PDB file of C-alpha atoms in Angstrom:
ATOM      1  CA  UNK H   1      21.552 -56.673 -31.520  1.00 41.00           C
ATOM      2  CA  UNK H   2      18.214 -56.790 -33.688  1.00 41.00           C
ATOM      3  CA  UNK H   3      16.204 -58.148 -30.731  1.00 43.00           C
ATOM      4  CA  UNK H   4      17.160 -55.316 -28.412  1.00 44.00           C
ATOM      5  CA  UNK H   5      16.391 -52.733 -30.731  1.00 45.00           C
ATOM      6  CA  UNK H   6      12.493 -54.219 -31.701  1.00 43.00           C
ATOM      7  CA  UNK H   7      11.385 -56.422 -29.408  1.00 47.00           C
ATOM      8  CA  UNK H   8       9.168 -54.707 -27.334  1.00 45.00           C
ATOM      9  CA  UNK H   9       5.557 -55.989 -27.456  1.00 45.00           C
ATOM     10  CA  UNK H  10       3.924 -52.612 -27.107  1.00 49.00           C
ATOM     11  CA  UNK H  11       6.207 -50.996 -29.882  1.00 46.00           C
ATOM     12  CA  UNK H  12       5.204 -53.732 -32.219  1.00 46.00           C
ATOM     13  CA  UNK H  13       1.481 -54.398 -33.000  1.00 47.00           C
ATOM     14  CA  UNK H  14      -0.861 -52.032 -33.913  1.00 45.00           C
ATOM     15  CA  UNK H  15      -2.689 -51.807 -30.615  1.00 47.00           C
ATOM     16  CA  UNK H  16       0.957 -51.705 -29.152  1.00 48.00           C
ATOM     17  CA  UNK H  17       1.214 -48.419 -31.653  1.00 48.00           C
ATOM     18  CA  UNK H  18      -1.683 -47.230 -29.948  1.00 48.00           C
ATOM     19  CA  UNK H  19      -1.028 -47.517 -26.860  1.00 48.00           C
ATOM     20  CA  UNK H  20       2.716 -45.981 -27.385  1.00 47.00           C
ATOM     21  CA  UNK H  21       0.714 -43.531 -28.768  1.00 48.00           C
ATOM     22  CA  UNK H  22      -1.699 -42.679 -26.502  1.00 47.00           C
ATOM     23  CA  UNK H  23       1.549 -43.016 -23.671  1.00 48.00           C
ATOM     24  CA  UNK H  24       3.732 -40.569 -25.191  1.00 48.00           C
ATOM     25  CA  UNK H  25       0.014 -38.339 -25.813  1.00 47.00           C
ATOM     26  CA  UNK H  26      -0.526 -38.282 -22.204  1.00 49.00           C
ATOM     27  CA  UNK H  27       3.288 -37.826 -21.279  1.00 50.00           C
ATOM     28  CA  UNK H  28       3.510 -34.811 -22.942  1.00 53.00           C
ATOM     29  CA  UNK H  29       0.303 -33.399 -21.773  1.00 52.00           C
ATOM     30  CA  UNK H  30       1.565 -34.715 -17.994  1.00 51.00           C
ATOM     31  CA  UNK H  31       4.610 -32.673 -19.004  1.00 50.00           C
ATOM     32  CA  UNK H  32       2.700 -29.700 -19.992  1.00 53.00           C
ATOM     33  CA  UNK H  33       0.121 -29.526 -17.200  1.00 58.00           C
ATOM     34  CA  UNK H  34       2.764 -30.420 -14.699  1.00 63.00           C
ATOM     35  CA  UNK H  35       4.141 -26.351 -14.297  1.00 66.00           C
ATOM     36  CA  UNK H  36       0.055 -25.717 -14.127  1.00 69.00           C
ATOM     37  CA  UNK H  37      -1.080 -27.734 -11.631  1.00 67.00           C
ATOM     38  CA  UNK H  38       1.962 -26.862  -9.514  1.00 71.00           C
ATOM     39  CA  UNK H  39       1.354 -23.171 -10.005  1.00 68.00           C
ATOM     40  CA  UNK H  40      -2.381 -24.472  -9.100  1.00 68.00           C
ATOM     41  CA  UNK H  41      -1.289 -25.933  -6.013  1.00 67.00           C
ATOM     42  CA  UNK H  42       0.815 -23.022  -4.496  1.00 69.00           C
ATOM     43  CA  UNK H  43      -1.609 -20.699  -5.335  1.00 66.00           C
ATOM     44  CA  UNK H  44      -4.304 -23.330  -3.287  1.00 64.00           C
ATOM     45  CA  UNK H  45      -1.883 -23.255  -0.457  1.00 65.00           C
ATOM     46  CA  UNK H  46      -0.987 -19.281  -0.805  1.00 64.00           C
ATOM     47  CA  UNK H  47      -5.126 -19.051   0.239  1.00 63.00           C
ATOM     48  CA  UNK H  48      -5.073 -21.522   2.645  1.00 66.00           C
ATOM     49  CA  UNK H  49      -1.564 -20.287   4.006  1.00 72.00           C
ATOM     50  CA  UNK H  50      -2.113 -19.485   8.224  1.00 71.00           C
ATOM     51  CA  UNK H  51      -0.853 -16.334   7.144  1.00 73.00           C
ATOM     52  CA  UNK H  52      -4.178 -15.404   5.322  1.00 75.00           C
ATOM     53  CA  UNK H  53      -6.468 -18.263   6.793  1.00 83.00           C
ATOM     54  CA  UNK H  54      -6.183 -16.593  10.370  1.00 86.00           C
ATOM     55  CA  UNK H  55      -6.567 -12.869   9.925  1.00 83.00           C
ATOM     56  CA  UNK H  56      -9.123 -13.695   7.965  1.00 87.00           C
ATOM     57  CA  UNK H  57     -11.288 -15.501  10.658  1.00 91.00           C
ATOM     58  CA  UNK H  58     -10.121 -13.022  13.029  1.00 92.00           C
ATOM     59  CA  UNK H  59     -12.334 -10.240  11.229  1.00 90.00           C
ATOM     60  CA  UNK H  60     -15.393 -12.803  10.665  1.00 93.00           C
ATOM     61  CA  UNK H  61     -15.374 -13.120  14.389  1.00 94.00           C
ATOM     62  CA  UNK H  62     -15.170  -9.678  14.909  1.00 93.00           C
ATOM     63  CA  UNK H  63     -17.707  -8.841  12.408  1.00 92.00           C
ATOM     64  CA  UNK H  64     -20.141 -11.572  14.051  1.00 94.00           C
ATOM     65  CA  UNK H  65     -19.393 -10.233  17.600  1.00 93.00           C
ATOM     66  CA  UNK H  66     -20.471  -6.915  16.302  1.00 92.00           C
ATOM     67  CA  UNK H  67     -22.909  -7.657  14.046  1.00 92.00           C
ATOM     68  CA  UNK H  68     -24.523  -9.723  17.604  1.00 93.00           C
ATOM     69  CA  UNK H  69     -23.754  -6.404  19.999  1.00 91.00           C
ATOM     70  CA  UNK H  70     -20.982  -8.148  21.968  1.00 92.00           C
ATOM     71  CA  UNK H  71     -19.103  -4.755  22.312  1.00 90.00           C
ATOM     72  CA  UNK H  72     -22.039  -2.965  23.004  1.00 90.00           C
ATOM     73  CA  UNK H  73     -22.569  -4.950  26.282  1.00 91.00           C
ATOM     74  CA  UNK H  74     -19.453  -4.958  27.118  1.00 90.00           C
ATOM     75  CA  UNK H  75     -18.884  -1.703  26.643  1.00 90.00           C
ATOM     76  CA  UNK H  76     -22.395  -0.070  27.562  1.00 89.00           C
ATOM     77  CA  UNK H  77     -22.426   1.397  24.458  1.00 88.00           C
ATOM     78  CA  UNK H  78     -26.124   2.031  22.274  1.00 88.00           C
ATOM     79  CA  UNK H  79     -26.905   1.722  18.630  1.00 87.00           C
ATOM     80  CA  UNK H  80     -26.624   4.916  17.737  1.00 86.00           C
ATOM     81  CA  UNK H  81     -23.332   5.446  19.390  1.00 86.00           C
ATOM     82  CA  UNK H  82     -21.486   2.117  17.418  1.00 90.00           C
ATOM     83  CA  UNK H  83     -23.792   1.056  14.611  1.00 92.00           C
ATOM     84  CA  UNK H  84     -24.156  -2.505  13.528  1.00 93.00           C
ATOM     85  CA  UNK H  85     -22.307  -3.835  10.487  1.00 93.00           C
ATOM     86  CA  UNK H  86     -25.539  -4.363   8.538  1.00 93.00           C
ATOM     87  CA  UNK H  87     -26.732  -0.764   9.371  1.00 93.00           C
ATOM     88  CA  UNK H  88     -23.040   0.256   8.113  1.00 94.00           C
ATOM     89  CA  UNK H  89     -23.671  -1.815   5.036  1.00 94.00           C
ATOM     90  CA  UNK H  90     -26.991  -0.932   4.389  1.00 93.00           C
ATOM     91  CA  UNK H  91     -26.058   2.795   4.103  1.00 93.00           C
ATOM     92  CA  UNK H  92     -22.791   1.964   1.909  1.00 93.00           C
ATOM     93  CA  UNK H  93     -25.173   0.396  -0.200  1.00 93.00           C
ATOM     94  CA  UNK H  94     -28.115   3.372  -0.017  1.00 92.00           C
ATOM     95  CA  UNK H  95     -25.581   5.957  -0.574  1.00 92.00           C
ATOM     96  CA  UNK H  96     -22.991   4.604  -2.480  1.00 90.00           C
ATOM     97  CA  UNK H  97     -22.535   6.439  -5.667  1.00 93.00           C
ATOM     98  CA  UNK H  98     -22.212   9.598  -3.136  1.00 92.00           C
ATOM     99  CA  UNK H  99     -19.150   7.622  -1.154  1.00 93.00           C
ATOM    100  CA  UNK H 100     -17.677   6.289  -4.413  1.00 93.00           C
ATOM    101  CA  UNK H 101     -17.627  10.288  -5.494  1.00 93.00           C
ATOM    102  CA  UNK H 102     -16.036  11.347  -1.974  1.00 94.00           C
ATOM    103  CA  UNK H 103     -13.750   8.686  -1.602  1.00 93.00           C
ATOM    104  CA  UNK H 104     -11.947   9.454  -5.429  1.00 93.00           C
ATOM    105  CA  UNK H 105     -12.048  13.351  -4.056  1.00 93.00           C
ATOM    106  CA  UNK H 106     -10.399  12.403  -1.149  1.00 93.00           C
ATOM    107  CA  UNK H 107      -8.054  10.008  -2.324  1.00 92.00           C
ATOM    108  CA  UNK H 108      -7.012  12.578  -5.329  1.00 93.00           C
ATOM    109  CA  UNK H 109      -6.103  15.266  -1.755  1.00 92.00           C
ATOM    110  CA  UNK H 110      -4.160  12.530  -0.696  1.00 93.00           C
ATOM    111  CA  UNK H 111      -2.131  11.169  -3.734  1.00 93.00           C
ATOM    112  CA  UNK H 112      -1.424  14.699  -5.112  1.00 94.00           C
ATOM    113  CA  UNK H 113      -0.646  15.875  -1.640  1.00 94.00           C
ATOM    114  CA  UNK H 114       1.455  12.734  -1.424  1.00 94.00           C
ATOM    115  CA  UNK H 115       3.690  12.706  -4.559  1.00 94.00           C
ATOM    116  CA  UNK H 116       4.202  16.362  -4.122  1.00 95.00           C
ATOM    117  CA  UNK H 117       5.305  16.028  -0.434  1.00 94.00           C
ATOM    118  CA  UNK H 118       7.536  13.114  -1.424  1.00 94.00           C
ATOM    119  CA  UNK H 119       8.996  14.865  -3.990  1.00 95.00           C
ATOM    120  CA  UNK H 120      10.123  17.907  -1.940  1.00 94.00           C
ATOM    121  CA  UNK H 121      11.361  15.354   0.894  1.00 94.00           C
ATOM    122  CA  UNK H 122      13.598  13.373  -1.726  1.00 94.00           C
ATOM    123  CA  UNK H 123      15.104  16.881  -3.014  1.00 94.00           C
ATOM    124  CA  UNK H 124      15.338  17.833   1.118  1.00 93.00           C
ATOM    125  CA  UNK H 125      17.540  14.370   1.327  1.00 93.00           C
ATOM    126  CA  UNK H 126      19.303  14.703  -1.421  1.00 92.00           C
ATOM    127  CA  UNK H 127      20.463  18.165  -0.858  1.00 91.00           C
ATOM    128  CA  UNK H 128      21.296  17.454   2.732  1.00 91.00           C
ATOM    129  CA  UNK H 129      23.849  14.665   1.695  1.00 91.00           C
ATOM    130  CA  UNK H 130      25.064  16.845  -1.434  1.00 89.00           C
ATOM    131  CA  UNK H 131      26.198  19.536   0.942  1.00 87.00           C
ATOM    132  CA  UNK H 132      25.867  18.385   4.724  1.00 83.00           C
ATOM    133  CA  UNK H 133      26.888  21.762   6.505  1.00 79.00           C
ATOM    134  CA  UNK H 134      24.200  23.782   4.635  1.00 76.00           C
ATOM    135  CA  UNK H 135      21.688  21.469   4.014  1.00 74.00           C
ATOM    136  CA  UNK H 136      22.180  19.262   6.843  1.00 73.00           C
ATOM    137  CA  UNK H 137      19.559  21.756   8.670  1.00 82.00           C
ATOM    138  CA  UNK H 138      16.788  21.575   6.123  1.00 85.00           C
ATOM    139  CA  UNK H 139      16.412  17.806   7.901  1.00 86.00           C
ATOM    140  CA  UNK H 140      15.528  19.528  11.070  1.00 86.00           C
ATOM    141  CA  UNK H 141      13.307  22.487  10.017  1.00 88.00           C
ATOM    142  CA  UNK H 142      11.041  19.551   7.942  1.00 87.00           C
ATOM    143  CA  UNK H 143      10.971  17.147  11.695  1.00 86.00           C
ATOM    144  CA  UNK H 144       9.475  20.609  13.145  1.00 87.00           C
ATOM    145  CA  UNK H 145       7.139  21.022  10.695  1.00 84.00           C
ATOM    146  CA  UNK H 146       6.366  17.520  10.889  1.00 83.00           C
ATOM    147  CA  UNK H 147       5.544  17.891  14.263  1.00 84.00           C
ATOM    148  CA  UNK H 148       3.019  20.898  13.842  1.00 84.00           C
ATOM    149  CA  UNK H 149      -0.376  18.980  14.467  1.00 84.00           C
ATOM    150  CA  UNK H 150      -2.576  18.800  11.452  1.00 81.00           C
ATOM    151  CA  UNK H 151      -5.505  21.089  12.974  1.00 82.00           C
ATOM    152  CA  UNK H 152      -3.177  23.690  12.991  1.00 84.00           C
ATOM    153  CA  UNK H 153      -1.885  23.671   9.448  1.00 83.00           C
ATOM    154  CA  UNK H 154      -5.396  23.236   8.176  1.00 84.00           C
ATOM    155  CA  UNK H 155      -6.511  26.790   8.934  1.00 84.00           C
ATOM    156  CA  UNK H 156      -2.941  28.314   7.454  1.00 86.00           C
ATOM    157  CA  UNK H 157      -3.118  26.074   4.404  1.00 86.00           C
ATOM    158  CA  UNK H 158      -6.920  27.381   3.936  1.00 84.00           C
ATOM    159  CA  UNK H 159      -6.089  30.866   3.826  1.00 85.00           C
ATOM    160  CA  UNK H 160      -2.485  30.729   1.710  1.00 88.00           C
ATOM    161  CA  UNK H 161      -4.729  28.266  -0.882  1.00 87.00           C
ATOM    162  CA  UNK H 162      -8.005  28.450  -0.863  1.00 81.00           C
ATOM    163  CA  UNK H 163     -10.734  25.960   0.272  1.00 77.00           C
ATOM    164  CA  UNK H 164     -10.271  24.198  -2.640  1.00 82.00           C
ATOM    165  CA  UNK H 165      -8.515  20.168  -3.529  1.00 87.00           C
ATOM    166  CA  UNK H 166      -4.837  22.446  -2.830  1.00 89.00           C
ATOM    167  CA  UNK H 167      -5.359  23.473   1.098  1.00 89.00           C
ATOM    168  CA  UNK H 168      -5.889  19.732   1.245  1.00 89.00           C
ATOM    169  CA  UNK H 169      -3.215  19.003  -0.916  1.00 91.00           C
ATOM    170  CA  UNK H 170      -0.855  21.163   0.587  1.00 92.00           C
ATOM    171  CA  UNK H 171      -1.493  19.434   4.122  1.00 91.00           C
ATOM    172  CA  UNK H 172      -0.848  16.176   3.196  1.00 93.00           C
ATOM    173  CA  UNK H 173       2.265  17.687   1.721  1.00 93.00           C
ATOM    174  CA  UNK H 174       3.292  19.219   5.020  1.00 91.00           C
ATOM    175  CA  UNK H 175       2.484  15.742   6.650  1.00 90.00           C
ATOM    176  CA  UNK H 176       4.665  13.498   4.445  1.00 92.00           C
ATOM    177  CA  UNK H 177       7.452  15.604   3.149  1.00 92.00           C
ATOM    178  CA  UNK H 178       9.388  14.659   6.798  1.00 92.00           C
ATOM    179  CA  UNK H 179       9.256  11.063   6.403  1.00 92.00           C
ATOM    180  CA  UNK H 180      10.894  10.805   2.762  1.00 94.00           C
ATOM    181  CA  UNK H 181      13.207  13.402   3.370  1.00 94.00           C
ATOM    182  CA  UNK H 182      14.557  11.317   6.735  1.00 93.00           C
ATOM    183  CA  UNK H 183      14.512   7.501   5.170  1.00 93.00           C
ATOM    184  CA  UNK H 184      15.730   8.757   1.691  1.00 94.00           C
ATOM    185  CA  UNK H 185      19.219  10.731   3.571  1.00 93.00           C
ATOM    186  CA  UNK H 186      19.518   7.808   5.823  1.00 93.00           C
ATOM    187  CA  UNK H 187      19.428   6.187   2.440  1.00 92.00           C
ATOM    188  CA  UNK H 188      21.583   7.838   0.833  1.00 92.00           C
ATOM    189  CA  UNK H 189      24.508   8.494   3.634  1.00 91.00           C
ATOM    190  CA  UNK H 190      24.774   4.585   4.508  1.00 88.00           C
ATOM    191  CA  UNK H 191      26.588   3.976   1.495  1.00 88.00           C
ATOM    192  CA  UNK H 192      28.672   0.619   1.859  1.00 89.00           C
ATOM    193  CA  UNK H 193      32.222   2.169   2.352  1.00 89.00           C
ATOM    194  CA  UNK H 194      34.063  -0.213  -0.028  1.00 92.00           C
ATOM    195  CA  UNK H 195      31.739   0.953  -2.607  1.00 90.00           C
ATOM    196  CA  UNK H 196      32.049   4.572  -2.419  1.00 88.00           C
ATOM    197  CA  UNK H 197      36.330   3.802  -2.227  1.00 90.00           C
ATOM    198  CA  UNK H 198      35.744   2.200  -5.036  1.00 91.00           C
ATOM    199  CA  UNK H 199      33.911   5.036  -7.143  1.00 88.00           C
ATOM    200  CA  UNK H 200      36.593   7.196  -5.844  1.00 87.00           C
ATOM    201  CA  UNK H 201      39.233   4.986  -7.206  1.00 90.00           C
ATOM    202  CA  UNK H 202      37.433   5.421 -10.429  1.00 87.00           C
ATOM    203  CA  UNK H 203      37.682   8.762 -10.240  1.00 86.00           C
ATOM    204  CA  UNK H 204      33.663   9.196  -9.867  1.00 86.00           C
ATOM    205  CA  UNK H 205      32.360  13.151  -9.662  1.00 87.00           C
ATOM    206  CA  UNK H 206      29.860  13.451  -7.089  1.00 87.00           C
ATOM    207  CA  UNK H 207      26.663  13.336  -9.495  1.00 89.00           C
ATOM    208  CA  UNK H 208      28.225  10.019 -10.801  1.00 91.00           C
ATOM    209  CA  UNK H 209      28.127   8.647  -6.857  1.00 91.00           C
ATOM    210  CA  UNK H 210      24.636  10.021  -6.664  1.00 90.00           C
ATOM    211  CA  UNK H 211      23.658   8.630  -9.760  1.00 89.00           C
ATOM    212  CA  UNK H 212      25.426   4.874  -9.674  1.00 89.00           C
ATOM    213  CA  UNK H 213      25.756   4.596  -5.478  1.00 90.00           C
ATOM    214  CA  UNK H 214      23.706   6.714  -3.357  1.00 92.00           C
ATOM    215  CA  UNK H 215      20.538   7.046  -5.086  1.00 92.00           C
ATOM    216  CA  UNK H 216      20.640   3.173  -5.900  1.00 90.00           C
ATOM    217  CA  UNK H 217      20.769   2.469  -2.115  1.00 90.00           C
ATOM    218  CA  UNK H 218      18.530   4.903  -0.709  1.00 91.00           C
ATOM    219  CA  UNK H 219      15.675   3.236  -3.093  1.00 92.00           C
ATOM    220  CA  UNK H 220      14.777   0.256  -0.033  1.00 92.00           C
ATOM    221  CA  UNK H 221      14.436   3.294   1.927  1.00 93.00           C
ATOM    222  CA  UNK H 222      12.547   5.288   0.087  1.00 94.00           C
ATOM    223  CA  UNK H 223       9.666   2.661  -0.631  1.00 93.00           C
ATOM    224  CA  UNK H 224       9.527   2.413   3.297  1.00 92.00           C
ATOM    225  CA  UNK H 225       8.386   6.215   3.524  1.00 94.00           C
ATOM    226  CA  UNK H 226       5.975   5.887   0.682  1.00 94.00           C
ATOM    227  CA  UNK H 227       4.445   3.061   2.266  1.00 92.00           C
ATOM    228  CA  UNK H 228       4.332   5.134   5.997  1.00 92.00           C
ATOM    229  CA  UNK H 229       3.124   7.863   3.696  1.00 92.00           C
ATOM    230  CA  UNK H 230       0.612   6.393   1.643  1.00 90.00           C
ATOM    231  CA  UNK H 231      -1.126   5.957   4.808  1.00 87.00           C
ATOM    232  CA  UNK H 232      -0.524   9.142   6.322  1.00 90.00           C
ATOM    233  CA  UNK H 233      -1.955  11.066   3.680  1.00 92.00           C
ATOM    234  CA  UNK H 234      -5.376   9.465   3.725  1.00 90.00           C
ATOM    235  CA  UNK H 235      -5.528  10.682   7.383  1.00 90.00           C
ATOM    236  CA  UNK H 236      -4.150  13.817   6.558  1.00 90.00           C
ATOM    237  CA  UNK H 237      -6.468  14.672   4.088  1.00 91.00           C
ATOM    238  CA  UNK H 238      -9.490  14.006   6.070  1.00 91.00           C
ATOM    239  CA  UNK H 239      -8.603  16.154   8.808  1.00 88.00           C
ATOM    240  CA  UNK H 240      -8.249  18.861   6.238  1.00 88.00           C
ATOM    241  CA  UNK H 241     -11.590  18.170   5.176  1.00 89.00           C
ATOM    242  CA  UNK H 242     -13.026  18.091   8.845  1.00 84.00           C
ATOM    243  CA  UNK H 243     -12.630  21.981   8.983  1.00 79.00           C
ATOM    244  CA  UNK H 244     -12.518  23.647   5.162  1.00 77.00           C
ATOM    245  CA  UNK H 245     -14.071  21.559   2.358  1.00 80.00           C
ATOM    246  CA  UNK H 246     -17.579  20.798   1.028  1.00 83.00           C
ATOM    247  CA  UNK H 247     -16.973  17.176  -0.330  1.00 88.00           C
ATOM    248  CA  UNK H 248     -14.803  14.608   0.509  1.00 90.00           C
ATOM    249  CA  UNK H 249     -15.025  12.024   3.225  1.00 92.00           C
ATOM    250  CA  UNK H 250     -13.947  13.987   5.581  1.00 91.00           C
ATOM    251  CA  UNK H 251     -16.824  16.247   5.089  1.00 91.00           C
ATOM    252  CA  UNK H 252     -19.756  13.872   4.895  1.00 92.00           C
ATOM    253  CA  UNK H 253     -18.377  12.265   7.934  1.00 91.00           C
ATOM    254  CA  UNK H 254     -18.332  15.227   9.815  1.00 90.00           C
ATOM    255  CA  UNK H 255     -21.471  16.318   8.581  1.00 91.00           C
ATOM    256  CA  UNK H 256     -22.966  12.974   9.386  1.00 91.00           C
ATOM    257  CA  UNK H 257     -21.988  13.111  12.832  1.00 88.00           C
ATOM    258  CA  UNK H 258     -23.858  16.537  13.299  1.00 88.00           C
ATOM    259  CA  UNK H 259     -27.284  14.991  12.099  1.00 88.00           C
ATOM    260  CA  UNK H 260     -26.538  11.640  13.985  1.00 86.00           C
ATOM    261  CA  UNK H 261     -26.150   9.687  10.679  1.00 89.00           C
ATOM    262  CA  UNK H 262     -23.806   7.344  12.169  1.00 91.00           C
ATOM    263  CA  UNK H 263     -24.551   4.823   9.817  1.00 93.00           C
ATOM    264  CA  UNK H 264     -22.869   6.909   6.848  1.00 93.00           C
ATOM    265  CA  UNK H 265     -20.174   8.305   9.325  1.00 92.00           C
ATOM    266  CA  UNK H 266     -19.170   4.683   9.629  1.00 93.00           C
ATOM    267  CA  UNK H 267     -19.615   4.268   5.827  1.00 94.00           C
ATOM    268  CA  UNK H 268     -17.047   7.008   5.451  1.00 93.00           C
ATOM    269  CA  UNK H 269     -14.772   5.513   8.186  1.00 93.00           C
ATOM    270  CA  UNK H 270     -14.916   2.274   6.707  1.00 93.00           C
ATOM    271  CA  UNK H 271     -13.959   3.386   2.731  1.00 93.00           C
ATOM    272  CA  UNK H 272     -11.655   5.524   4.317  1.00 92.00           C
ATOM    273  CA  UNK H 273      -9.587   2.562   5.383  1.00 92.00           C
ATOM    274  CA  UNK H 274     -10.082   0.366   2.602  1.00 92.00           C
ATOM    275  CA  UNK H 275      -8.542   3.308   0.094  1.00 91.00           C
ATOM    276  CA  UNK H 276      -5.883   3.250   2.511  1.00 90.00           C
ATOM    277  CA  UNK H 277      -5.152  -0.270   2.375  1.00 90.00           C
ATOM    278  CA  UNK H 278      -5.409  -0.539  -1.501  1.00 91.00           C
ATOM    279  CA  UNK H 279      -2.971   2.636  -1.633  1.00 90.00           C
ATOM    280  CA  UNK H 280      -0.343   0.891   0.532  1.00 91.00           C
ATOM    281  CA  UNK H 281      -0.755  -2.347  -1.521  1.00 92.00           C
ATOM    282  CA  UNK H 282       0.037  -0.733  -5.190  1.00 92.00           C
ATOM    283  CA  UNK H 283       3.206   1.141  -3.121  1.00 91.00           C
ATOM    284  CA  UNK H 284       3.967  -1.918  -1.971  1.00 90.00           C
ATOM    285  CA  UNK H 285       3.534  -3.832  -5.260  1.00 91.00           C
ATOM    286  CA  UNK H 286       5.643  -1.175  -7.138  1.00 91.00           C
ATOM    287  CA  UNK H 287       8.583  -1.634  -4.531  1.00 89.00           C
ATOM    288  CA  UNK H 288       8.266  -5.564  -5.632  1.00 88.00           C
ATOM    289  CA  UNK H 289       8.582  -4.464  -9.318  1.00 88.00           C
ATOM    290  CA  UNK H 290      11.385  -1.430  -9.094  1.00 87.00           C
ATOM    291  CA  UNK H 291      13.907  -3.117  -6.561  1.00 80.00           C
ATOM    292  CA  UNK H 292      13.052  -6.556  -6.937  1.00 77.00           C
ATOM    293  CA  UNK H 293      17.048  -6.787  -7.209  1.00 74.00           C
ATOM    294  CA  UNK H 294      17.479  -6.149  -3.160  1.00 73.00           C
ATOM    295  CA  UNK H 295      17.348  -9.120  -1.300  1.00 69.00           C
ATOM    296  CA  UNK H 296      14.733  -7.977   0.546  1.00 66.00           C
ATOM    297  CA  UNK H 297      12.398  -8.557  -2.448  1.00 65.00           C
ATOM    298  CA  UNK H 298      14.109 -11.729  -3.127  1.00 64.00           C
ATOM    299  CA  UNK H 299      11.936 -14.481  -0.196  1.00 58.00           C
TER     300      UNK H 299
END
């Protein structure tokens, strides 16, 4: 019995105490650093995923066949009709404290614009489910508006608000109310049946189906048309900007293009898309935080 329980050379001298030492040391720093260096590694192959890796060489060989006038022979086109990426960039840089300005104007027209459009087309939705015969219509009236094109709204919304940020805003509004009011009643009408027997077995009132069941499952939906819209209303409000506004990049771009600044116009074009990108990404990161209990969340 007593030479199974000490008879281990390392556990024994002093240099054995070391060592043990030193063993259970690096054991529980192997221990410790093991989560890390995992959490390294995925995050190494997250970057180097094909996913990432490819688009990303896509654009540097799009940039270079640009930046090298590819397109322009191929498409008999001059500098002054496509600038070159380092004119672009050399203008971003002359002028950028101007574009940062425009860009937050614009992107203000569009989020206001945006939320308020939203808004209305989640009240739309949840009126036309509430009361289908009455409301059912309000669906259709918002796809007609929808379908109104933007340079005709622009010179209605001008004179009911001003040429201030709330033509714009009220454009935008026009342009995205359709899409949440149509996702968020699809939403809200393709209730799993079982469920909805169920809340009726409960004896559930109608605001306690809309509150537990309806509203639950018409969130998936809902993100979708924020996401369409988040998009939507950058383009939205620089059309409005195109015919009633003086600042914005949908001003300076227009205004560009009449002095043959294409440089800037491109500037304009090219932080235009890039606040529309980031704007889909924090929609997109706030669906992954609000329903990240639907299993489409859960890959």
């Amino acid at each position: 019995m007593g030479s199974n329980s000490v008879r281990e050379p390392s556990y024994i001298t002093a240099a054995g105490t070391e060592e043990v030492s030193t063993s259970l040391i690096t054991t529980r720093n192997s221990v410790s650093s093991g989560p890390q260096k995992q959490k390294g590694k995925r995050r190494l192959l997250k970057w180097f995923n094909p996913g990432v890796i490819l688009p990303l060489l896509a654009g540097v060989l799009f940039l270079l066949l640009w930046e090298f006038q590819v397109f322009h022979k191929l498409f008999d086109l001059k500098k002054y009709q496509l600038p070159l990426p380092s004119a672009i960039w050399e203008a971003m840089r002359e002028n950028y404290s101007l574009l940062l300005s425009y860009t937050g104007y614009t992107l203000t027209e569009a989020v206001v614009g945006m939320l308020i459009g939203s808004a209305c087309g989640f009240l739309i939705a949840l009126a036309a489910t509430a009361w289908p015969r009455w409301g059912g219509g309000s669906l259709t009236l918002v796809a007609a508006l929808n379908a109104v094109p933007i340079v005709a709204l622009a010179p209605i919304m001008n004179l009911w608000f001003g040429d201030g940020i709330g033509s714009r805003a009220a454009i935008v509004t026009a342009t995205t109310m359709a899409a949440m009011a149509i996702n968020a009643y699809k939403g809200m009408a393709a209730v799993d049946p079982l469920a909805l027997d169920l809340m009726h077995s409960y004896a559930a009132g109608k605001p306690a189906v809309f509150r537990y069941l309806r509203i639950q499952n018409s969130l998936p939906y809902v993100f979708t048309a924020l996401k369409i819209n988040a998009t939507a209303s950058m383009i939205g409000a620089i059309v409005g900007e195109f015919f009633f506004s003086s600042r914005g990049l949908g001003y300076l771009l227009s205004n560009s293009i009449k002095v043959a600044k294409m440089p800037l116009g491109w500037s304009c074009i090219v932080l235009a898309a890039i606040a529309g990108v980031l704007f889909y990404l924090i929609v997109e990161r706030l669906e992954k935080v609000f329903i990240k209990w639907h299993s489409s969340q859960r890959s």
